[in-house]
CSV table of C-alpha atoms in Angstrom, one decimal:
chain,number,residue,atom,x,y,z
M,27,MET,CA,-19.5,28.9,18.2
M,28,LEU,CA,-18.1,32.5,17.9
M,29,PHE,CA,-14.8,31.6,19.5
M,30,ASN,CA,-14.6,27.9,18.6
M,31,LYS,CA,-12.6,27.6,15.4
M,32,GLU,CA,-13.4,24.0,14.8
M,33,ARG,CA,-17.2,24.6,15.1
M,34,ARG,CA,-16.9,27.6,12.8
M,35,ILE,CA,-15.2,25.5,10.1
M,36,GLN,CA,-17.7,22.6,10.6
M,37,TYR,CA,-20.8,24.7,9.9
M,38,LEU,CA,-19.5,27.6,7.8
M,39,GLY,CA,-16.9,25.8,5.7
M,40,PHE,CA,-14.1,28.2,6.7
M,41,ASN,CA,-12.8,30.2,9.6
M,42,ASP,CA,-14.8,33.4,9.2
M,43,PHE,CA,-13.3,35.4,12.1
M,44,TRP,CA,-11.6,38.0,9.9
M,45,PHE,CA,-14.4,37.8,7.3
M,46,SER,CA,-16.8,38.8,10.1
M,47,VAL,CA,-14.6,41.6,11.4
M,48,ILE,CA,-14.1,43.2,8.0
M,49,GLY,CA,-17.7,42.5,6.9
M,50,VAL,CA,-19.1,44.2,9.9
M,51,LEU,CA,-16.9,47.2,9.5
M,52,ILE,CA,-17.7,47.7,5.8
M,53,LEU,CA,-21.5,47.2,6.4
M,54,SER,CA,-21.5,49.6,9.3
M,55,LEU,CA,-19.7,52.3,7.2
M,56,ILE,CA,-22.2,51.7,4.3
M,57,THR,CA,-25.1,52.0,6.8
M,58,ASP,CA,-23.8,55.2,8.3
M,59,TYR,CA,-23.2,56.6,4.9
M,60,LEU,CA,-26.8,55.8,3.7
M,61,PHE,CA,-28.5,57.1,6.9
M,62,ASN,CA,-26.3,60.0,8.1
M,63,ASN,CA,-23.2,60.4,5.9
M,64,SER,CA,-21.6,61.4,9.3
M,65,PHE,CA,-18.0,61.7,8.2
M,66,THR,CA,-18.7,64.4,5.6
M,67,LYS,CA,-21.5,66.3,7.6
M,68,HIS,CA,-20.1,66.3,11.1
M,69,PRO,CA,-16.9,66.8,13.0
M,70,PHE,CA,-14.8,63.6,13.5
M,71,GLY,CA,-15.9,63.0,17.1
M,72,ILE,CA,-19.6,63.3,16.3
M,73,ALA,CA,-19.1,61.2,13.2
M,74,VAL,CA,-17.5,58.4,15.2
M,75,ILE,CA,-20.4,58.5,17.7
M,76,ASN,CA,-23.0,58.3,14.9
M,77,TRP,CA,-21.0,55.5,13.2
M,78,SER,CA,-20.9,53.6,16.5
M,79,ALA,CA,-24.7,53.4,16.4
M,80,SER,CA,-24.5,52.0,12.9
M,81,LEU,CA,-21.7,49.6,14.0
M,82,PHE,CA,-23.9,48.4,16.9
M,83,PHE,CA,-26.9,47.7,14.6
M,84,THR,CA,-24.7,46.0,12.1
M,85,ILE,CA,-23.1,43.7,14.7
M,86,ILE,CA,-26.6,42.7,16.0
M,87,ASP,CA,-27.8,42.1,12.4
M,88,TRP,CA,-24.7,40.1,11.4
M,89,PHE,CA,-24.7,37.7,14.4
M,90,ILE,CA,-28.5,37.1,14.4
M,91,ILE,CA,-28.4,36.3,10.7
M,92,ARG,CA,-25.3,34.2,11.1
M,93,SER,CA,-26.8,32.2,14.0
M,94,ILE,CA,-29.9,31.6,12.1
M,95,MET,CA,-27.8,30.5,9.1
M,96,ILE,CA,-26.0,27.9,11.2
M,97,PHE,CA,-29.2,26.7,12.7
M,98,LEU,CA,-30.7,26.2,9.2
M,99,ARG,CA,-27.6,24.3,8.1
M,100,LYS,CA,-27.9,22.0,11.0
M,101,LYS,CA,-31.6,21.5,10.3
M,102,TYR,CA,-31.3,21.1,6.5
M,103,PRO,CA,-27.9,19.6,5.8
M,104,ASP,CA,-28.8,17.8,2.6
M,105,PHE,CA,-28.4,19.1,-1.0
M,106,ARG,CA,-32.1,18.4,-1.6
M,107,ASP,CA,-33.1,20.8,1.1
M,108,ASP,CA,-31.1,23.7,-0.3
M,109,LYS,CA,-33.9,25.5,-2.0
M,110,LYS,CA,-36.1,25.4,1.2
M,111,ARG,CA,-33.1,26.4,3.4
M,112,ILE,CA,-32.1,29.3,1.2
M,113,LEU,CA,-35.6,30.6,0.9
M,114,ILE,CA,-36.1,30.6,4.6
M,115,PHE,CA,-32.7,32.2,5.0
M,116,PHE,CA,-33.5,35.0,2.6
M,117,LEU,CA,-36.8,35.8,4.5
M,118,THR,CA,-34.8,35.7,7.7
M,119,ILE,CA,-32.3,38.3,6.4
M,120,VAL,CA,-35.1,40.7,5.3
M,121,SER,CA,-37.0,40.2,8.6
M,122,THR,CA,-33.9,40.6,10.8
M,123,VAL,CA,-32.7,43.8,9.1
M,124,LEU,CA,-36.2,45.4,9.2
M,125,PHE,CA,-36.7,44.3,12.9
M,126,VAL,CA,-33.3,45.5,14.1
M,127,ASP,CA,-33.7,48.8,12.2
M,128,PHE,CA,-37.1,49.4,13.7
M,129,VAL,CA,-36.4,48.3,17.3
M,130,GLY,CA,-32.9,49.7,17.4
M,131,GLY,CA,-34.1,53.0,15.9
M,132,PHE,CA,-36.9,53.2,18.4
M,133,LEU,CA,-34.6,52.5,21.4
M,134,LEU,CA,-32.0,54.9,20.1
M,135,GLU,CA,-34.6,57.6,19.6
M,136,ASN,CA,-35.8,57.2,23.2
M,137,ILE,CA,-32.3,57.1,24.7
M,138,LEU,CA,-31.3,60.3,22.9
M,139,ASN,CA,-34.6,62.1,23.8
M,140,ALA,CA,-33.9,61.1,27.5
M,141,PHE,CA,-30.7,63.0,27.3
M,142,GLY,CA,-32.5,66.0,25.8
M,143,ILE,CA,-31.3,65.4,22.2
M,144,ASN,CA,-34.1,65.6,19.7
M,145,SER,CA,-34.1,62.6,17.4
M,146,SER,CA,-36.6,60.8,15.2
M,147,HIS,CA,-36.0,57.6,13.4
M,148,THR,CA,-38.0,56.4,10.5
M,149,THR,CA,-37.4,53.4,8.3
M,150,GLN,CA,-37.0,54.6,4.7
M,151,LEU,CA,-37.3,52.1,1.9
M,152,LYS,CA,-34.7,53.8,-0.3
M,153,ILE,CA,-32.2,53.6,2.5
M,154,ILE,CA,-33.0,50.2,3.9
M,155,LEU,CA,-33.1,48.5,0.5
M,156,PRO,CA,-29.4,49.0,-0.3
M,157,ILE,CA,-28.6,47.7,3.1
M,158,LEU,CA,-30.7,44.6,2.5
M,159,LEU,CA,-28.9,44.1,-0.9
M,160,VAL,CA,-25.5,44.5,0.6
M,161,THR,CA,-26.3,42.1,3.5
M,162,ILE,CA,-27.8,39.5,1.1
M,163,MET,CA,-24.7,39.7,-1.1
M,164,THR,CA,-22.4,39.3,1.9
M,165,MET,CA,-24.4,36.3,3.1
M,166,ALA,CA,-24.3,34.9,-0.4
M,167,ILE,CA,-20.5,34.6,0.0
M,168,TYR,CA,-21.1,32.4,3.0
M,169,GLU,CA,-23.5,30.3,0.9
M,170,ALA,CA,-21.1,30.0,-2.1
M,171,VAL,CA,-18.2,28.8,0.2
M,172,TYR,CA,-20.5,26.4,2.0
M,173,TYR,CA,-21.8,25.0,-1.3
M,174,TYR,CA,-18.3,24.6,-2.7
M,175,ILE,CA,-17.1,22.8,0.5
M,176,ARG,CA,-20.0,20.4,0.5
M,177,LEU,CA,-19.7,19.7,-3.2
M,178,LYS,CA,-16.1,19.0,-2.8
M,179,LYS,CA,-16.8,16.7,0.1
M,180,SER,CA,-19.6,15.0,-1.8
M,181,ILE,CA,-17.4,14.3,-4.8
M,182,LYS,CA,-14.7,12.9,-2.5
M,183,GLU,CA,-17.1,10.6,-0.7
M,184,GLU,CA,-18.5,9.4,-4.1
M,185,GLU,CA,-15.0,8.7,-5.3
M,186,GLN,CA,-14.3,6.8,-2.1
M,187,ALA,CA,-17.5,4.8,-2.5
M,188,LYS,CA,-16.5,3.9,-6.1
M,189,GLN,CA,-13.1,2.8,-4.9
M,190,VAL,CA,-14.7,0.5,-2.3
M,191,ILE,CA,-16.9,-1.0,-5.0
M,192,VAL,CA,-14.0,-1.5,-7.4
M,193,GLN,CA,-11.9,-3.0,-4.7
M,194,THR,CA,-14.7,-5.3,-3.7
M,195,GLN,CA,-15.2,-6.4,-7.3
M,196,LEU,CA,-11.5,-7.0,-7.7
M,197,ASP,CA,-11.3,-9.0,-4.5
M,198,ALA,CA,-14.2,-11.2,-5.7
M,199,LEU,CA,-12.6,-11.8,-9.1
M,200,ARG,CA,-9.2,-12.6,-7.5
M,201,ASN,CA,-10.8,-15.0,-5.1
M,202,GLN,CA,-12.8,-16.5,-7.9
M,203,ALA,CA,-9.6,-17.4,-9.8
M,204,GLN,CA,-8.1,-19.4,-7.0
M,205,PRO,CA,-11.0,-22.0,-6.7
M,206,HIS,CA,-10.8,-22.2,-10.5
M,207,PHE,CA,-7.2,-23.2,-10.2
M,208,LEU,CA,-8.0,-25.7,-7.5
M,209,PHE,CA,-10.9,-27.2,-9.5
M,210,ASN,CA,-8.6,-27.9,-12.5
M,211,SER,CA,-5.8,-29.1,-10.3
M,212,LEU,CA,-8.1,-31.6,-8.7
M,213,ASN,CA,-9.1,-32.8,-12.2
M,214,THR,CA,-5.4,-33.3,-12.9
M,215,LEU,CA,-4.8,-35.1,-9.6
M,216,ARG,CA,-7.7,-37.5,-10.5
M,217,ASP,CA,-6.0,-38.3,-13.8
M,218,ILE,CA,-2.7,-39.0,-12.1
M,219,ILE,CA,-4.4,-41.3,-9.6
M,220,ASP,CA,-6.0,-43.2,-12.5
M,221,GLN,CA,-2.9,-43.4,-14.6
M,222,ASN,CA,0.1,-43.3,-12.3
M,223,SER,CA,1.3,-44.7,-9.0
M,224,LYS,CA,0.4,-43.4,-5.6
M,225,GLU,CA,3.9,-41.9,-5.2
M,226,ASP,CA,3.3,-39.7,-8.3
M,227,ALA,CA,0.0,-38.6,-6.8
M,228,LYS,CA,1.7,-37.8,-3.5
M,229,GLU,CA,4.5,-35.9,-5.2
M,230,PHE,CA,1.9,-33.9,-7.2
M,231,VAL,CA,0.0,-33.0,-4.0
M,232,ASP,CA,3.3,-31.8,-2.4
M,233,LYS,CA,4.1,-29.6,-5.3
M,234,LEU,CA,0.5,-28.3,-5.4
M,235,SER,CA,1.0,-27.4,-1.8
M,236,ASP,CA,4.1,-25.4,-2.7
M,237,VAL,CA,2.1,-23.5,-5.4
M,238,TYR,CA,-0.6,-22.6,-2.9
M,239,ARG,CA,2.0,-21.5,-0.5
M,240,PHE,CA,3.3,-19.2,-3.2
M,241,ILE,CA,-0.3,-17.8,-3.7
M,242,LEU,CA,-0.6,-17.0,0.0
M,243,GLN,CA,2.8,-15.4,0.2
M,244,SER,CA,2.0,-13.2,-2.8
M,245,GLY,CA,-0.7,-11.5,-0.7
M,246,ASN,CA,-4.0,-10.1,-1.6
M,247,VAL,CA,-2.8,-7.9,-4.5
M,248,ASN,CA,-4.7,-6.7,-7.6
M,249,LEU,CA,-1.5,-6.1,-9.6
M,250,THR,CA,1.8,-7.9,-9.6
M,251,SER,CA,5.0,-7.7,-11.5
M,252,LEU,CA,5.5,-9.9,-14.6
M,253,ARG,CA,8.6,-11.2,-12.8
M,254,GLU,CA,6.5,-12.6,-9.9
M,255,GLU,CA,3.7,-13.9,-12.2
M,256,LEU,CA,6.3,-15.8,-14.3
M,257,ARG,CA,7.7,-17.4,-11.1
M,258,PHE,CA,4.2,-18.6,-10.3
M,259,ALA,CA,3.4,-19.7,-13.8
M,260,GLN,CA,6.6,-21.7,-14.1
M,261,ALA,CA,5.9,-23.4,-10.8
M,262,TYR,CA,2.5,-24.3,-12.1
M,263,ILE,CA,4.1,-25.7,-15.4
M,264,HIS,CA,6.5,-27.7,-13.3
M,265,ILE,CA,3.6,-29.4,-11.7
M,266,GLN,CA,2.0,-30.1,-15.0
M,267,SER,CA,5.2,-31.5,-16.4
M,268,GLU,CA,5.0,-34.3,-13.8
M,269,ARG,CA,1.9,-35.4,-15.6
M,270,PHE,CA,2.7,-34.7,-19.3
M,271,GLY,CA,6.5,-34.9,-19.4
M,272,ASN,CA,8.0,-33.7,-22.7
M,273,ASN,CA,4.6,-33.7,-24.3
M,274,LEU,CA,4.0,-30.2,-22.8
M,275,LYS,CA,6.5,-27.6,-24.0
M,276,LEU,CA,6.8,-24.0,-23.1
M,277,ASN,CA,8.6,-21.5,-25.3
M,278,TRP,CA,9.4,-18.5,-23.2
M,279,ARG,CA,10.5,-15.3,-24.9
M,280,ILE,CA,10.5,-12.7,-22.1
M,281,PRO,CA,13.1,-9.8,-22.3
M,282,GLU,CA,14.6,-8.6,-19.1
M,283,THR,CA,13.2,-5.1,-19.7
M,284,ALA,CA,9.6,-6.4,-19.5
M,285,LEU,CA,9.9,-8.1,-16.1
M,286,ASP,CA,9.0,-5.0,-14.0
M,287,ALA,CA,5.8,-4.4,-15.9
M,288,MET,CA,2.5,-5.0,-14.0
M,289,ILE,CA,-0.1,-7.7,-14.7
M,290,ALA,CA,-3.2,-9.0,-13.1
M,291,PRO,CA,-2.1,-11.9,-10.8
M,292,MET,CA,-2.8,-15.5,-11.9
M,293,SER,CA,-3.8,-14.2,-15.3
M,294,LEU,CA,-0.9,-16.0,-17.1
M,295,GLN,CA,-1.4,-19.1,-15.1
M,296,LEU,CA,-5.1,-19.1,-16.0
M,297,LEU,CA,-4.2,-19.0,-19.7
M,298,LEU,CA,-1.7,-21.8,-19.4
M,299,GLU,CA,-4.3,-23.8,-17.4
M,300,ASN,CA,-7.0,-23.3,-20.1
M,301,ALA,CA,-4.6,-24.3,-22.9
M,302,ILE,CA,-3.7,-27.5,-21.0
M,303,LYS,CA,-7.3,-28.3,-20.1
M,304,HIS,CA,-8.8,-27.9,-23.6
M,305,ASN,CA,-6.1,-29.3,-25.9
M,306,VAL,CA,-4.9,-32.8,-26.7
M,307,ILE,CA,-1.4,-33.4,-25.1
M,308,SER,CA,0.3,-36.6,-26.3
M,309,LYS,CA,3.5,-37.8,-27.9
M,310,ARG,CA,1.9,-37.6,-31.3
M,311,LYS,CA,0.4,-34.2,-30.6
M,312,PRO,CA,2.5,-32.4,-28.1
M,313,LEU,CA,1.2,-29.1,-26.8
M,314,VAL,CA,3.6,-26.2,-27.4
M,315,ILE,CA,2.7,-22.9,-25.7
M,316,HIS,CA,4.5,-19.7,-26.8
M,317,VAL,CA,4.7,-17.0,-24.1
M,318,GLU,CA,6.2,-13.8,-25.5
M,319,ALA,CA,6.4,-10.2,-24.2
M,320,LYS,CA,6.5,-7.5,-26.9
M,321,ASP,CA,4.9,-4.2,-27.7
M,322,HIS,CA,3.7,-3.8,-24.1
M,323,GLN,CA,1.8,-7.0,-24.2
M,324,LEU,CA,2.2,-10.5,-22.9
M,325,ILE,CA,1.2,-12.9,-25.8
M,326,VAL,CA,0.2,-16.5,-25.0
M,327,GLN,CA,-0.3,-18.6,-28.1
M,328,ASN,CA,-0.9,-22.3,-28.9
M,329,LYS,CA,-2.1,-24.4,-31.7
M,330,ILE,CA,-5.7,-25.7,-31.2
M,331,GLU,CA,-5.9,-29.5,-30.8
M,332,SER,CA,-9.3,-29.8,-29.2
M,333,LYS,CA,-10.1,-32.9,-27.1
M,334,SER,CA,-12.8,-35.2,-28.4
M,335,THR,CA,-14.2,-35.5,-24.9
M,336,LYS,CA,-15.1,-32.2,-23.3
M,337,ILE,CA,-13.8,-31.7,-19.8
M,338,PRO,CA,-16.2,-30.0,-17.3
M,339,SER,CA,-15.5,-26.2,-17.4
M,340,THR,CA,-16.4,-23.4,-15.0
M,341,LYS,CA,-16.0,-20.9,-17.9
M,342,VAL,CA,-14.3,-18.6,-15.4
M,343,GLY,CA,-10.8,-18.1,-16.7
M,344,LEU,CA,-11.0,-15.7,-19.6
M,345,LYS,CA,-14.0,-13.8,-18.3
M,346,ASN,CA,-12.2,-13.4,-15.0
M,347,ILE,CA,-9.2,-11.9,-16.6
M,348,GLN,CA,-11.3,-9.6,-18.8
M,349,LYS,CA,-13.3,-8.2,-15.9
M,350,ARG,CA,-10.2,-7.6,-13.8
M,351,TYR,CA,-8.5,-5.6,-16.5
M,352,ALA,CA,-11.7,-3.7,-17.2
M,353,LEU,CA,-11.7,-2.6,-13.5
M,354,ILE,CA,-8.0,-1.9,-13.2
M,355,SER,CA,-7.3,0.0,-16.5
M,356,ASN,CA,-8.7,1.2,-19.8
M,357,LYS,CA,-6.7,-1.6,-21.6
M,358,SER,CA,-8.4,-4.9,-22.4
M,359,PRO,CA,-7.0,-8.3,-23.2
M,360,GLU,CA,-7.3,-9.3,-26.9
M,361,ILE,CA,-8.5,-12.8,-27.7
M,362,LYS,CA,-8.1,-14.4,-31.2
M,363,ASN,CA,-9.3,-17.8,-32.3
M,364,ASP,CA,-9.1,-18.5,-36.0
M,365,GLY,CA,-9.7,-22.2,-35.6
M,366,ASN,CA,-6.1,-23.1,-35.9
M,367,GLN,CA,-4.3,-20.8,-33.4
M,368,PHE,CA,-5.6,-19.5,-30.0
M,369,ILE,CA,-3.9,-16.2,-29.1
M,370,VAL,CA,-4.5,-14.1,-26.0
M,371,SER,CA,-2.7,-10.8,-25.6
M,372,LEU,CA,-2.6,-9.4,-22.0
M,373,PRO,CA,-1.7,-5.7,-21.6
M,374,LEU,CA,1.5,-5.0,-19.6
M,375,LEU,CA,0.6,-2.1,-17.4
M,376,LYS,CA,2.3,0.8,-15.6
M,377,ILE,CA,1.1,2.4,-12.5
M,378,THR,CA,-0.1,5.4,-14.6
M,379,ASP,CA,-2.3,3.1,-16.7
M,380,GLN,CA,-4.6,2.5,-13.8
M,381,ASN,CA,-8.1,4.0,-13.7
M,382,LYS,CA,-8.5,6.9,-11.3
M,383,SER,CA,-11.1,5.1,-9.2
M,384,TYR,CA,-8.6,2.3,-8.7
M,385,ALA,CA,-5.3,4.1,-8.6
M,386,SER,CA,-5.8,5.4,-5.1
M,387,THR,CA,-6.8,2.1,-3.6
M,388,ASP,CA,-4.2,0.5,-1.4
M,389,TYR,CA,-3.2,-2.5,-3.4
């Protein structure tokens, strides 16, 4: 652990090599000053010898306490165990300093007496207390760094978990939209089979296949450019025109400058699909859908001509779009229904409009 940089960083939060070297030197000088004040009372050579004893005790203290600190971090790694771990660590610091002072002083006294040098070592509270305080303050730096590193890691892991949840929700909503499209397309196919020839039905299936090929080629994306969404929507309208002919009219007003804006994929197609599904489309009452991009919004509008016979509905379309926008950004679609006109405004997004929890996902 002492010479393994990776292990030091793992359990201490940083490479503490130079922190240990400087810390030991400072603590040893403080200890010598409190016990002997060697460098002011004795010649330099004697002072260095006396300081060497303090240095030895400090090294023993430092690495015993440091080893216990690492052991406690392994045993109590969770935030909920911090109080217990820090209390045990505090008691360990006090016990270690007192033990090393007592045993080391006893051994030093006997060694010096063996060489004929009279020496007596007694533990004095007024001296040992400042050493304890300095040691605790030094170890508190370890704890502060450790807490900061763990907190930073915990926040990062929480953000990553949120990103996974958001991505999962977006995937579910995107996959929900595709069966909704298929459901309504099958209803349309049924009507064609009832009202048209088999050749018309076969042609519709072929074009439906082309549309689904477009969906697969667009990939599993949560945002797409308005340019790509328009291509898909226009392909979808081309299919519907096979059924309704000139009774279905689209009025496109999309400036070139808006084509690179971002939009939730299949959102425009879902709106067109709902308009076709819930309104009368006939020669006497043609359905005219206006699609316009202005003021950073894509506006889809049509006159309400409700069908007398309700078609089975999954009630997925609008809710799906609203939920996807809620996950992706802080901007929400606006829906207006005054009984005469049905208007939906989809926000046109930029990359910077995305929520932080979503912005770093790999879409």
